[in-house]
Amino acid sequence: MRRILVPTDFSEQAQYAFEVAINIARRTGAAIKLLHVVEMPRSASFSATGDVVYHDNMEQLYIMRLMEATKTNMSKLIAKVSHTGVEVVQEVDVDSIVNKIKRVIAADNVDLIVMGSKGSSGMDEFLIGSNTEKVVRTATCPVLTIKTSNPEFDVKEIVLASNFRREVGKAMDAFKYFQKLFDARLHLVYINTPGAFESSSNLRSKLAHAADKYDLHNYTINVYNDTIEEDGILHFAEDINADMIMMATHGRTGLSHLLSGSIAEDLVNHTSRPVLTYQL
């Protein structure tokens, strides 16, 4: 791992994410980019060269002052969080958050995003979701979501929840990397629900086959019964006092996302535990 991206809005959760990123960077030798995006006003547009063009002088002045204040806040955040021995660079830009993050991932070859989240629920979640959820859905690298203070980030028990079908193999290298990074125990879990019920013996055989196929070590096999998959993952993680949950997501957008949803994105919104997601 060489590059970690930490988007920040200067909230407490964003600071928690920065602290976790520092911990991971010290373990891996990675450099961190701390990014703040000022959302582009609706009345602004792009020129042929890609520069932001404003249609109101007062608006341009407001954005310039906001950028100056943002750079000051960025400097305060970097000074507040101890990062001795870790290279930290900062960037402030005017753009949409998701689009900017996607461009930084491509330009900087980002290996991991560590992002704070307040979560969302109810009508707000249904209509727009959180920025973190949108990043989870669209990022082409793993995304680690942080909600609570955990500067030591000592991960010993990891839940890997999946149906363990063929496509999950695309994410296994990333999941194994994090398990090895923290020398953690991996708890493979299949949530058995009434709507798609299978015998425990069949499911345990399926999980054992997956463990052999992906050459996993230091793991347990678990079949957990619950009414829906999301609740099952949350309850299982609580039962074993997990330090992190790992899941793959299909990253659906638009109408298909609205209709089918995503368990991984729901977990990001509803659990206080760190969640590592990987888009298949």
Short mmCIF file of C-alpha atoms in Angstrom, two decimals, residues 42-276:
data_model
loop_
_atom_site.label_atom_id
_atom_site.label_comp_id
_atom_site.label_asym_id
_atom_site.label_seq_id
_atom_site.Cartn_x
_atom_site.Cartn_y
_atom_site.Cartn_z
CA ARG A 42 -24.97 25.82 -9.31
CA SER A 43 -24.32 29.05 -11.18
CA ALA A 44 -20.71 28.08 -11.90
CA SER A 45 -19.66 26.17 -14.99
CA PHE A 46 -16.53 24.78 -16.61
CA SER A 47 -14.53 26.51 -19.34
CA ALA A 48 -13.05 24.67 -22.29
CA THR A 49 -9.81 24.30 -20.31
CA GLY A 50 -11.62 22.76 -17.33
CA ASP A 51 -11.38 25.81 -15.06
CA VAL A 52 -14.37 26.84 -12.96
CA VAL A 53 -16.14 29.90 -14.39
CA TYR A 54 -18.34 32.00 -12.10
CA HIS A 55 -21.21 34.11 -13.33
CA ASP A 56 -21.37 36.43 -10.32
CA ASN A 57 -18.44 38.46 -8.90
CA MET A 58 -19.82 38.30 -5.36
CA GLU A 59 -20.08 34.53 -5.66
CA GLN A 60 -16.48 34.31 -6.87
CA LEU A 61 -15.32 36.43 -3.94
CA TYR A 62 -17.28 34.24 -1.53
CA ILE A 63 -15.71 31.08 -2.91
CA MET A 64 -12.20 32.58 -2.73
CA ARG A 65 -12.68 33.50 0.93
CA LEU A 66 -14.17 30.09 1.64
CA MET A 67 -11.11 28.45 0.05
CA GLU A 68 -8.79 30.57 2.23
CA ALA A 69 -10.71 29.60 5.37
CA THR A 70 -10.66 25.96 4.29
CA LYS A 71 -6.89 25.98 3.86
CA THR A 72 -6.57 27.43 7.36
CA ASN A 73 -8.81 24.67 8.76
CA MET A 74 -6.75 22.07 6.90
CA SER A 75 -3.54 23.37 8.47
CA LYS A 76 -5.15 23.27 11.91
CA LEU A 77 -6.26 19.66 11.39
CA ILE A 78 -2.80 18.55 10.30
CA ALA A 79 -1.26 20.28 13.32
CA LYS A 80 -3.86 18.78 15.68
CA VAL A 81 -3.33 15.12 14.71
CA SER A 82 0.13 13.69 15.39
CA HIS A 83 1.55 12.24 12.17
CA THR A 84 5.25 11.94 12.92
CA GLY A 85 6.94 9.75 10.34
CA VAL A 86 4.01 9.87 7.90
CA GLU A 87 4.01 11.96 4.73
CA VAL A 88 0.83 14.04 4.61
CA VAL A 89 -0.08 16.29 1.68
CA GLN A 90 -3.19 18.41 1.43
CA GLU A 91 -5.47 19.48 -1.38
CA VAL A 92 -8.44 21.84 -1.50
CA ASP A 93 -10.59 22.09 -4.62
CA VAL A 94 -13.96 23.34 -5.85
CA ASP A 95 -15.96 20.48 -7.34
CA SER A 96 -18.54 17.85 -6.50
CA ILE A 97 -17.19 15.55 -3.80
CA VAL A 98 -17.76 12.23 -5.56
CA ASN A 99 -16.39 13.39 -8.92
CA LYS A 100 -13.27 14.86 -7.33
CA ILE A 101 -12.60 11.70 -5.33
CA LYS A 102 -12.94 9.56 -8.46
CA ARG A 103 -10.40 11.74 -10.27
CA VAL A 104 -7.93 11.67 -7.38
CA ILE A 105 -8.18 7.87 -7.19
CA ALA A 106 -7.22 7.63 -10.86
CA ALA A 107 -4.55 10.35 -10.88
CA ASP A 108 -2.81 9.30 -7.66
CA ASN A 109 -3.31 5.52 -7.93
CA VAL A 110 -5.02 5.54 -4.52
CA ASP A 111 -4.90 2.17 -2.72
CA LEU A 112 -7.35 2.97 0.09
CA ILE A 113 -9.87 5.62 1.08
CA VAL A 114 -10.41 6.20 4.79
CA MET A 115 -13.54 8.28 5.30
CA GLY A 116 -15.51 9.45 8.30
CA SER A 117 -19.27 9.13 8.31
CA LYS A 118 -22.13 10.32 10.46
CA GLY A 119 -24.39 7.80 8.74
CA SER A 120 -27.91 8.56 7.56
CA SER A 121 -31.34 7.14 8.13
CA GLY A 122 -34.98 7.50 7.26
CA MET A 123 -36.08 9.78 4.43
CA ASP A 124 -32.66 11.44 4.08
CA GLU A 125 -31.09 8.06 3.39
CA PHE A 126 -33.84 7.13 0.91
CA LEU A 127 -33.62 10.36 -1.05
CA ILE A 128 -29.91 11.19 -1.22
CA GLY A 129 -27.86 8.95 1.06
CA SER A 130 -24.61 10.14 2.61
CA ASN A 131 -21.52 11.23 0.71
CA THR A 132 -19.73 8.26 2.23
CA GLU A 133 -22.36 5.89 0.83
CA LYS A 134 -21.91 7.42 -2.62
CA VAL A 135 -18.14 6.97 -2.41
CA VAL A 136 -18.58 3.35 -1.27
CA ARG A 137 -20.82 2.76 -4.28
CA THR A 138 -18.51 4.31 -6.88
CA ALA A 139 -14.89 4.07 -5.66
CA THR A 140 -12.60 1.71 -7.54
CA CYS A 141 -10.44 1.02 -4.48
CA PRO A 142 -11.30 -0.26 -0.98
CA VAL A 143 -13.10 2.21 1.29
CA LEU A 144 -12.75 2.10 5.07
CA THR A 145 -15.56 3.91 6.88
CA ILE A 146 -14.96 5.27 10.39
CA LYS A 147 -17.56 6.70 12.78
CA THR A 148 -15.98 6.65 16.24
CA SER A 149 -12.66 7.62 17.77
CA ASN A 150 -10.18 4.77 17.45
CA PRO A 151 -6.66 6.21 17.01
CA GLU A 152 -4.94 2.96 18.02
CA PHE A 153 -7.07 0.95 15.55
CA ASP A 154 -5.99 -2.39 16.96
CA VAL A 155 -7.98 -4.81 14.77
CA LYS A 156 -8.03 -8.38 16.07
CA GLU A 157 -11.45 -9.76 15.10
CA ILE A 158 -12.74 -9.21 11.55
CA VAL A 159 -16.13 -10.26 10.20
CA LEU A 160 -16.16 -11.20 6.52
CA ALA A 161 -19.82 -11.45 5.50
CA SER A 162 -20.63 -12.81 2.06
CA ASN A 163 -22.60 -15.34 0.06
CA PHE A 164 -19.15 -16.55 -1.12
CA ARG A 165 -20.15 -16.81 -4.75
CA ARG A 166 -17.57 -16.66 -7.52
CA GLU A 167 -17.44 -12.87 -7.90
CA VAL A 168 -16.28 -12.32 -4.30
CA GLY A 169 -12.89 -13.65 -5.36
CA LYS A 170 -12.12 -10.23 -6.86
CA ALA A 171 -12.12 -8.76 -3.35
CA MET A 172 -10.34 -11.55 -1.46
CA ASP A 173 -6.81 -10.26 -2.03
CA ALA A 174 -7.76 -6.93 -0.43
CA PHE A 175 -9.50 -8.68 2.47
CA LYS A 176 -6.54 -11.02 3.06
CA TYR A 177 -4.17 -8.02 2.96
CA PHE A 178 -6.01 -6.32 5.81
CA GLN A 179 -6.20 -9.51 7.85
CA LYS A 180 -2.44 -9.98 7.49
CA LEU A 181 -1.73 -6.29 8.16
CA PHE A 182 -3.31 -6.55 11.62
CA ASP A 183 -2.60 -10.25 12.26
CA ALA A 184 -6.34 -10.59 12.90
CA ARG A 185 -8.70 -13.54 13.06
CA LEU A 186 -11.17 -13.75 10.19
CA HIS A 187 -14.75 -14.82 10.91
CA LEU A 188 -16.44 -16.02 7.73
CA VAL A 189 -20.19 -15.68 8.16
CA TYR A 190 -23.17 -16.58 6.00
CA ILE A 191 -26.49 -15.08 7.11
CA ASN A 192 -29.24 -17.67 6.75
CA THR A 193 -32.61 -15.97 6.25
CA PRO A 194 -36.14 -17.40 6.01
CA GLY A 195 -36.49 -16.24 2.41
CA ALA A 196 -33.36 -18.09 1.25
CA PHE A 197 -32.96 -20.79 3.86
CA GLU A 198 -30.35 -23.55 3.47
CA SER A 199 -29.22 -26.28 5.84
CA SER A 200 -26.37 -25.33 8.13
CA SER A 201 -24.32 -28.32 7.00
CA ASN A 202 -24.54 -27.27 3.35
CA LEU A 203 -23.60 -23.69 4.17
CA ARG A 204 -20.66 -24.74 6.34
CA SER A 205 -19.39 -26.89 3.48
CA LYS A 206 -19.71 -23.90 1.14
CA LEU A 207 -17.71 -21.69 3.52
CA ALA A 208 -15.06 -24.36 4.06
CA HIS A 209 -14.69 -24.71 0.29
CA ALA A 210 -14.27 -20.93 -0.06
CA ALA A 211 -11.63 -20.88 2.69
CA ASP A 212 -9.63 -23.59 0.88
CA LYS A 213 -10.09 -21.96 -2.51
CA TYR A 214 -8.77 -18.60 -1.34
CA ASP A 215 -6.06 -20.09 0.90
CA LEU A 216 -7.35 -18.44 4.07
CA HIS A 217 -5.63 -18.84 7.44
CA ASN A 218 -6.64 -18.09 11.03
CA TYR A 219 -10.38 -18.13 10.40
CA THR A 220 -13.66 -19.44 11.76
CA ILE A 221 -16.73 -20.66 9.85
CA ASN A 222 -20.13 -19.40 10.95
CA VAL A 223 -23.75 -19.76 9.87
CA TYR A 224 -25.98 -17.18 11.55
CA ASN A 225 -29.78 -17.20 11.39
CA ASP A 226 -31.65 -13.89 11.23
CA THR A 227 -34.64 -12.29 9.56
CA ILE A 228 -32.63 -10.17 7.08
CA GLU A 229 -28.96 -10.20 6.07
CA GLU A 230 -28.08 -6.73 7.34
CA ASP A 231 -29.44 -7.44 10.83
CA GLY A 232 -27.67 -10.79 10.87
CA ILE A 233 -24.30 -9.21 10.10
CA LEU A 234 -24.80 -6.51 12.73
CA HIS A 235 -25.92 -9.02 15.38
CA PHE A 236 -23.10 -11.45 14.62
CA ALA A 237 -20.51 -8.66 14.76
CA GLU A 238 -21.93 -7.60 18.12
CA ASP A 239 -21.90 -11.17 19.45
CA ILE A 240 -18.17 -11.61 18.76
CA ASN A 241 -17.32 -7.95 19.51
CA ALA A 242 -15.79 -7.50 16.06
CA ASP A 243 -13.28 -4.73 15.43
CA MET A 244 -14.15 -4.43 11.74
CA ILE A 245 -16.62 -5.72 9.14
CA MET A 246 -15.53 -6.45 5.57
CA MET A 247 -17.93 -6.76 2.63
CA ALA A 248 -17.96 -6.61 -1.14
CA THR A 249 -20.49 -4.40 -2.94
CA HIS A 250 -21.71 -4.44 -6.51
CA GLY A 251 -21.74 -0.63 -6.60
CA ARG A 252 -25.09 -0.34 -8.33
CA THR A 253 -26.26 3.17 -9.16
CA GLY A 254 -29.44 4.80 -10.42
CA LEU A 255 -32.68 2.85 -10.58
CA SER A 256 -31.05 -0.55 -10.02
CA HIS A 257 -29.60 0.73 -6.72
CA LEU A 258 -32.95 2.19 -5.70
CA LEU A 259 -34.70 -1.12 -6.38
CA SER A 260 -32.15 -3.59 -5.01
CA GLY A 261 -30.22 -1.52 -2.50
CA SER A 262 -26.91 -2.69 -1.09
CA ILE A 263 -26.26 -4.49 2.18
CA ALA A 264 -22.73 -3.05 2.33
CA GLU A 265 -23.99 0.52 1.96
CA ASP A 266 -26.72 -0.08 4.54
CA LEU A 267 -24.09 -1.30 6.98
CA VAL A 268 -21.98 1.80 6.40
CA ASN A 269 -25.01 3.88 7.39
CA HIS A 270 -26.20 1.84 10.36
CA THR A 271 -23.23 0.40 12.26
CA SER A 272 -20.76 2.25 14.44
CA ARG A 273 -18.07 -0.34 13.70
CA PRO A 274 -15.44 0.28 11.00
CA VAL A 275 -16.55 -1.18 7.65
CA LEU A 276 -14.17 -2.02 4.80
#
